[in-house]
CSV table of C-alpha atoms and ligand atoms in Angstrom, one decimal:
chain,number,residue,atom,x,y,z
A,1,UNK,CA,0.0,0.0,0.0
A,2,UNK,CA,1.3,3.4,-1.0
A,3,UNK,CA,2.2,6.0,1.6
A,4,UNK,CA,-0.4,8.8,1.8
A,5,UNK,CA,1.2,11.4,4.1
A,6,UNK,CA,3.8,12.8,1.9
A,7,UNK,CA,6.1,15.7,1.5
A,8,UNK,CA,7.6,16.7,-1.8
A,9,UNK,CA,11.0,18.5,-1.4
A,10,UNK,CA,12.9,20.2,-4.2
A,11,UNK,CA,14.1,23.5,-5.7
A,12,UNK,CA,11.9,26.0,-7.4
A,13,UNK,CA,10.8,24.8,-10.9
A,14,UNK,CA,11.6,21.1,-10.3
A,15,UNK,CA,7.9,20.2,-10.8
A,16,UNK,CA,6.8,19.7,-7.2
A,17,UNK,CA,3.4,21.4,-7.9
A,18,UNK,CA,2.7,19.4,-11.0
A,19,UNK,CA,3.6,16.1,-9.3
A,20,UNK,CA,1.8,17.0,-6.1
A,21,UNK,CA,-1.4,17.7,-8.0
A,22,UNK,CA,-1.1,14.3,-9.8
A,23,UNK,CA,-0.5,12.4,-6.6
A,24,UNK,CA,-3.3,14.2,-4.8
A,25,UNK,CA,-5.7,13.1,-7.5
A,26,UNK,CA,-4.4,9.5,-7.5
A,27,UNK,CA,-4.4,9.1,-3.8
A,28,UNK,CA,-7.6,11.2,-3.2
A,29,UNK,CA,-5.9,13.4,-0.6
A,30,UNK,CA,-5.5,17.2,-0.6
A,31,UNK,CA,-2.5,18.9,-2.1
A,32,UNK,CA,-1.3,21.4,0.5
A,33,UNK,CA,0.8,24.2,-1.1
A,34,UNK,CA,1.7,27.0,1.2
A,35,UNK,CA,2.8,29.0,-2.0
A,36,UNK,CA,-0.8,28.7,-3.4
A,37,UNK,CA,-2.3,29.6,0.0
A,38,UNK,CA,-0.1,32.6,0.4
A,39,UNK,CA,-0.7,33.8,-3.2
A,40,UNK,CA,-4.4,33.5,-2.4
A,41,UNK,CA,-4.0,35.5,0.8
A,42,UNK,CA,-2.1,38.2,-1.1
A,43,UNK,CA,-4.9,38.4,-3.8
A,44,UNK,CA,-7.5,38.7,-1.0
A,45,UNK,CA,-5.4,41.3,0.8
A,46,UNK,CA,-5.9,39.5,4.1
A,47,UNK,CA,-3.7,40.1,7.1
A,48,UNK,CA,-1.5,37.1,6.2
A,49,UNK,CA,-1.4,38.4,2.6
A,50,UNK,CA,-0.2,41.8,3.7
A,51,UNK,CA,2.6,40.2,5.8
A,52,UNK,CA,3.6,37.8,3.0
A,53,UNK,CA,3.5,40.1,-0.1
A,54,UNK,CA,7.0,41.8,0.1
A,55,UNK,CA,8.9,38.6,0.9
A,56,UNK,CA,7.2,36.7,-1.9
A,57,UNK,CA,7.8,39.4,-4.5
A,58,UNK,CA,11.5,39.3,-3.7
A,59,UNK,CA,11.9,35.6,-3.6
A,60,UNK,CA,12.5,35.6,0.1
A,61,UNK,CA,10.9,33.3,2.6
A,62,UNK,CA,7.8,34.4,4.4
A,63,UNK,CA,8.3,34.4,8.2
A,64,UNK,CA,8.1,31.0,9.8
A,65,UNK,CA,5.4,32.0,12.3
A,66,UNK,CA,3.0,33.0,9.5
A,67,UNK,CA,3.6,30.0,7.3
A,68,UNK,CA,3.4,27.6,10.2
A,69,UNK,CA,0.0,29.1,11.2
A,70,UNK,CA,-1.3,28.8,7.6
A,71,UNK,CA,-0.1,25.1,7.4
A,72,UNK,CA,-1.5,24.2,10.8
A,73,UNK,CA,-4.9,25.6,9.9
A,74,UNK,CA,-4.9,23.6,6.7
A,75,UNK,CA,-3.6,20.3,8.1
A,76,UNK,CA,-6.2,20.3,10.9
A,77,UNK,CA,-9.1,20.4,8.4
A,78,UNK,CA,-11.0,17.1,8.1
A,79,UNK,CA,-10.0,16.2,4.6
A,80,UNK,CA,-6.3,16.0,5.6
A,81,UNK,CA,-6.8,13.2,8.1
A,82,UNK,CA,-6.7,10.5,5.4
A,83,UNK,CA,-3.5,11.9,4.0
A,84,UNK,CA,-2.0,14.9,2.2
A,85,UNK,CA,0.7,16.0,-0.2
A,86,UNK,CA,2.8,18.8,1.2
A,87,UNK,CA,4.2,21.0,-1.6
A,88,UNK,CA,6.6,23.8,-0.6
A,89,UNK,CA,6.2,23.3,3.2
A,90,UNK,CA,8.4,23.0,5.3
A,91,UNK,CA,11.2,25.1,3.9
A,92,UNK,CA,13.2,25.7,7.1
A,93,UNK,CA,14.3,23.6,10.1
A,94,UNK,CA,11.9,25.5,12.3
A,95,UNK,CA,9.0,24.7,10.0
A,96,UNK,CA,10.1,21.0,9.8
A,97,UNK,CA,10.1,20.8,13.6
A,98,UNK,CA,6.7,22.5,13.8
A,99,UNK,CA,5.3,20.1,11.3
A,100,UNK,CA,6.6,17.1,13.2
A,101,UNK,CA,5.0,18.6,16.3
A,102,UNK,CA,1.6,19.2,14.7
A,103,UNK,CA,1.5,15.8,13.1
A,104,UNK,CA,2.6,14.2,16.3
A,105,UNK,CA,-0.4,15.9,18.1
A,106,UNK,CA,-2.7,14.7,15.3
A,107,UNK,CA,-1.3,11.2,15.5
A,108,UNK,CA,-0.6,11.2,11.7
A,109,UNK,CA,3.2,11.3,11.2
A,110,UNK,CA,4.8,11.9,7.9
A,111,UNK,CA,5.3,8.7,6.0
A,112,UNK,CA,7.7,9.8,3.2
A,113,UNK,CA,9.7,12.7,1.9
A,114,UNK,CA,10.4,12.6,-1.8
A,115,UNK,CA,13.2,14.9,-2.8
A,116,UNK,CA,13.0,15.7,-6.5
A,117,UNK,CA,16.3,16.7,-8.0
A,118,UNK,CA,17.5,18.4,-11.2
A,119,UNK,CA,20.4,20.5,-12.5
A,120,UNK,CA,20.0,24.2,-11.6
A,121,UNK,CA,20.6,25.5,-15.1
A,122,UNK,CA,17.6,23.5,-16.4
A,123,UNK,CA,15.4,24.8,-13.6
A,124,UNK,CA,16.2,28.4,-14.2
A,125,UNK,CA,15.4,27.9,-17.9
A,126,UNK,CA,12.1,26.3,-17.0
A,127,UNK,CA,11.2,29.1,-14.6
A,128,UNK,CA,11.9,31.8,-17.2
A,129,UNK,CA,9.6,29.9,-19.6
A,130,UNK,CA,6.9,29.7,-16.9
A,131,UNK,CA,7.3,33.5,-16.3
A,132,UNK,CA,6.2,34.1,-19.9
A,133,UNK,CA,3.2,31.8,-19.8
A,134,UNK,CA,1.9,32.1,-16.3
A,135,UNK,CA,2.9,35.7,-15.4
A,136,UNK,CA,3.7,34.9,-11.7
A,137,UNK,CA,5.1,38.1,-10.2
A,138,UNK,CA,8.1,36.2,-8.6
A,139,UNK,CA,9.1,34.6,-11.9
A,140,UNK,CA,11.7,37.1,-13.1
A,141,UNK,CA,15.4,36.4,-13.4
A,142,UNK,CA,16.7,38.2,-10.3
A,143,UNK,CA,13.9,36.7,-8.1
A,144,UNK,CA,14.5,33.3,-9.6
A,145,UNK,CA,18.2,33.4,-8.7
A,146,UNK,CA,17.4,34.6,-5.2
A,147,UNK,CA,14.8,31.8,-4.7
A,148,UNK,CA,17.5,29.2,-5.8
A,149,UNK,CA,20.0,30.6,-3.3
A,150,UNK,CA,17.4,30.7,-0.5
A,151,UNK,CA,16.5,27.1,-1.4
A,152,UNK,CA,20.2,26.0,-1.1
A,153,UNK,CA,20.7,27.8,2.2
A,154,UNK,CA,17.5,27.1,4.0
A,155,UNK,CA,15.6,24.2,2.5
A,156,UNK,CA,18.1,21.8,0.9
A,157,UNK,CA,19.5,20.9,4.4
A,158,UNK,CA,16.1,19.4,5.2
A,159,UNK,CA,17.0,16.4,3.1
A,160,UNK,CA,19.3,15.3,5.8
A,161,UNK,CA,16.7,16.0,8.5
A,162,UNK,CA,14.3,13.5,6.8
A,163,UNK,CA,17.1,11.1,5.8
A,164,UNK,CA,18.0,10.8,9.5
A,165,UNK,CA,14.3,9.8,10.2
A,166,UNK,CA,14.5,7.2,7.4
A,167,UNK,CA,11.8,9.0,5.4
A,168,UNK,CA,13.8,10.3,2.4
A,169,UNK,CA,13.7,9.0,-1.1
A,170,UNK,CA,15.6,10.8,-3.9
A,171,UNK,CA,13.9,11.0,-7.3
A,172,UNK,CA,15.4,12.3,-10.6
A,173,UNK,CA,13.2,15.2,-11.8
A,174,UNK,CA,14.5,15.2,-15.4
A,175,UNK,CA,12.4,13.8,-18.3
A,176,UNK,CA,8.7,13.9,-18.9
A,177,UNK,CA,6.0,14.5,-16.3
A,178,UNK,CA,5.0,10.8,-16.7
A,179,UNK,CA,8.6,9.6,-16.3
A,180,UNK,CA,9.0,11.6,-13.1
A,181,UNK,CA,5.6,10.4,-11.8
A,182,UNK,CA,6.6,6.8,-12.4
A,183,UNK,CA,9.8,7.3,-10.4
A,184,UNK,CA,7.8,8.9,-7.6
A,185,UNK,CA,5.4,5.9,-7.6
A,186,UNK,CA,8.4,3.7,-7.2
A,187,UNK,CA,9.6,5.7,-4.3
A,188,UNK,CA,6.3,5.4,-2.4
A,189,UNK,CA,6.1,1.6,-2.3
B,1,AMP,P1,6.1,28.4,-4.2
B,1,AMP,O1,4.8,28.6,-4.9
B,1,AMP,O2,6.1,27.2,-3.3
B,1,AMP,O3,7.3,28.5,-5.0
B,1,AMP,O4,6.1,29.6,-3.1
B,1,AMP,C1,6.1,31.0,-3.6
B,1,AMP,C2,6.7,31.9,-2.5
B,1,AMP,O5,5.8,31.8,-1.4
B,1,AMP,C3,8.1,31.6,-2.0
B,1,AMP,O6,9.1,32.1,-2.8
B,1,AMP,C4,8.0,32.2,-0.6
B,1,AMP,O7,8.1,33.6,-0.7
B,1,AMP,C5,6.6,31.9,-0.2
B,1,AMP,N1,6.5,30.6,0.5
B,1,AMP,C6,5.8,29.5,0.1
B,1,AMP,N2,5.9,28.5,1.0
B,1,AMP,C7,6.7,29.0,2.0
B,1,AMP,C8,7.2,28.4,3.2
B,1,AMP,N3,7.0,27.1,3.5
B,1,AMP,N4,8.0,29.2,3.9
B,1,AMP,C9,8.3,30.5,3.6
B,1,AMP,N5,7.9,31.1,2.5
B,1,AMP,C10,7.1,30.3,1.7
């Protein structure tokens, strides 16, 4: 039986969102993307949105306390008790510890962390393409470079955090969406 409480880890542009959506449909569990939730908060001009806007536009991380609150609210909703695909959360050690704590309280610990990898040059190209088609305000070259750097400094070290817990599986993120999806399936058995 496939794991259903999952975290997808990986640099910007590696395809986490696409794969998270696919998996969520396949496993009938929600995709939980803090990036999507924060973009929605910015669009609604909510308190969270006002706090998050600047950091997001510059490719910096939104403050841990805010993101942790947003994630907690989502993870405690009923539809997340059968499982979830976390996409873009946690991104720092503090967030990872907070996640462990909240899942511990809920009695639903994480079952697997899938780290999707790809060469940085390929990712920057992909993000620049996405900028043209999707018009995300944080998809310009300076912000993309900054998001990559922030990823290396703050988020990439989480791979060892999950490896120490025996939860980490590395998956090659190059190739077609289907090829990557097949590799992820393999990593979930
Ligand atoms: P994403 O859609 O996951 O690439 O997220 C877009 C932006 O939202 C990021 O560049 C951050 O500014 C912010 N963000 C999303 N998730 C987090 C998180 N877990 N921690 C801090 N900032 C986040």
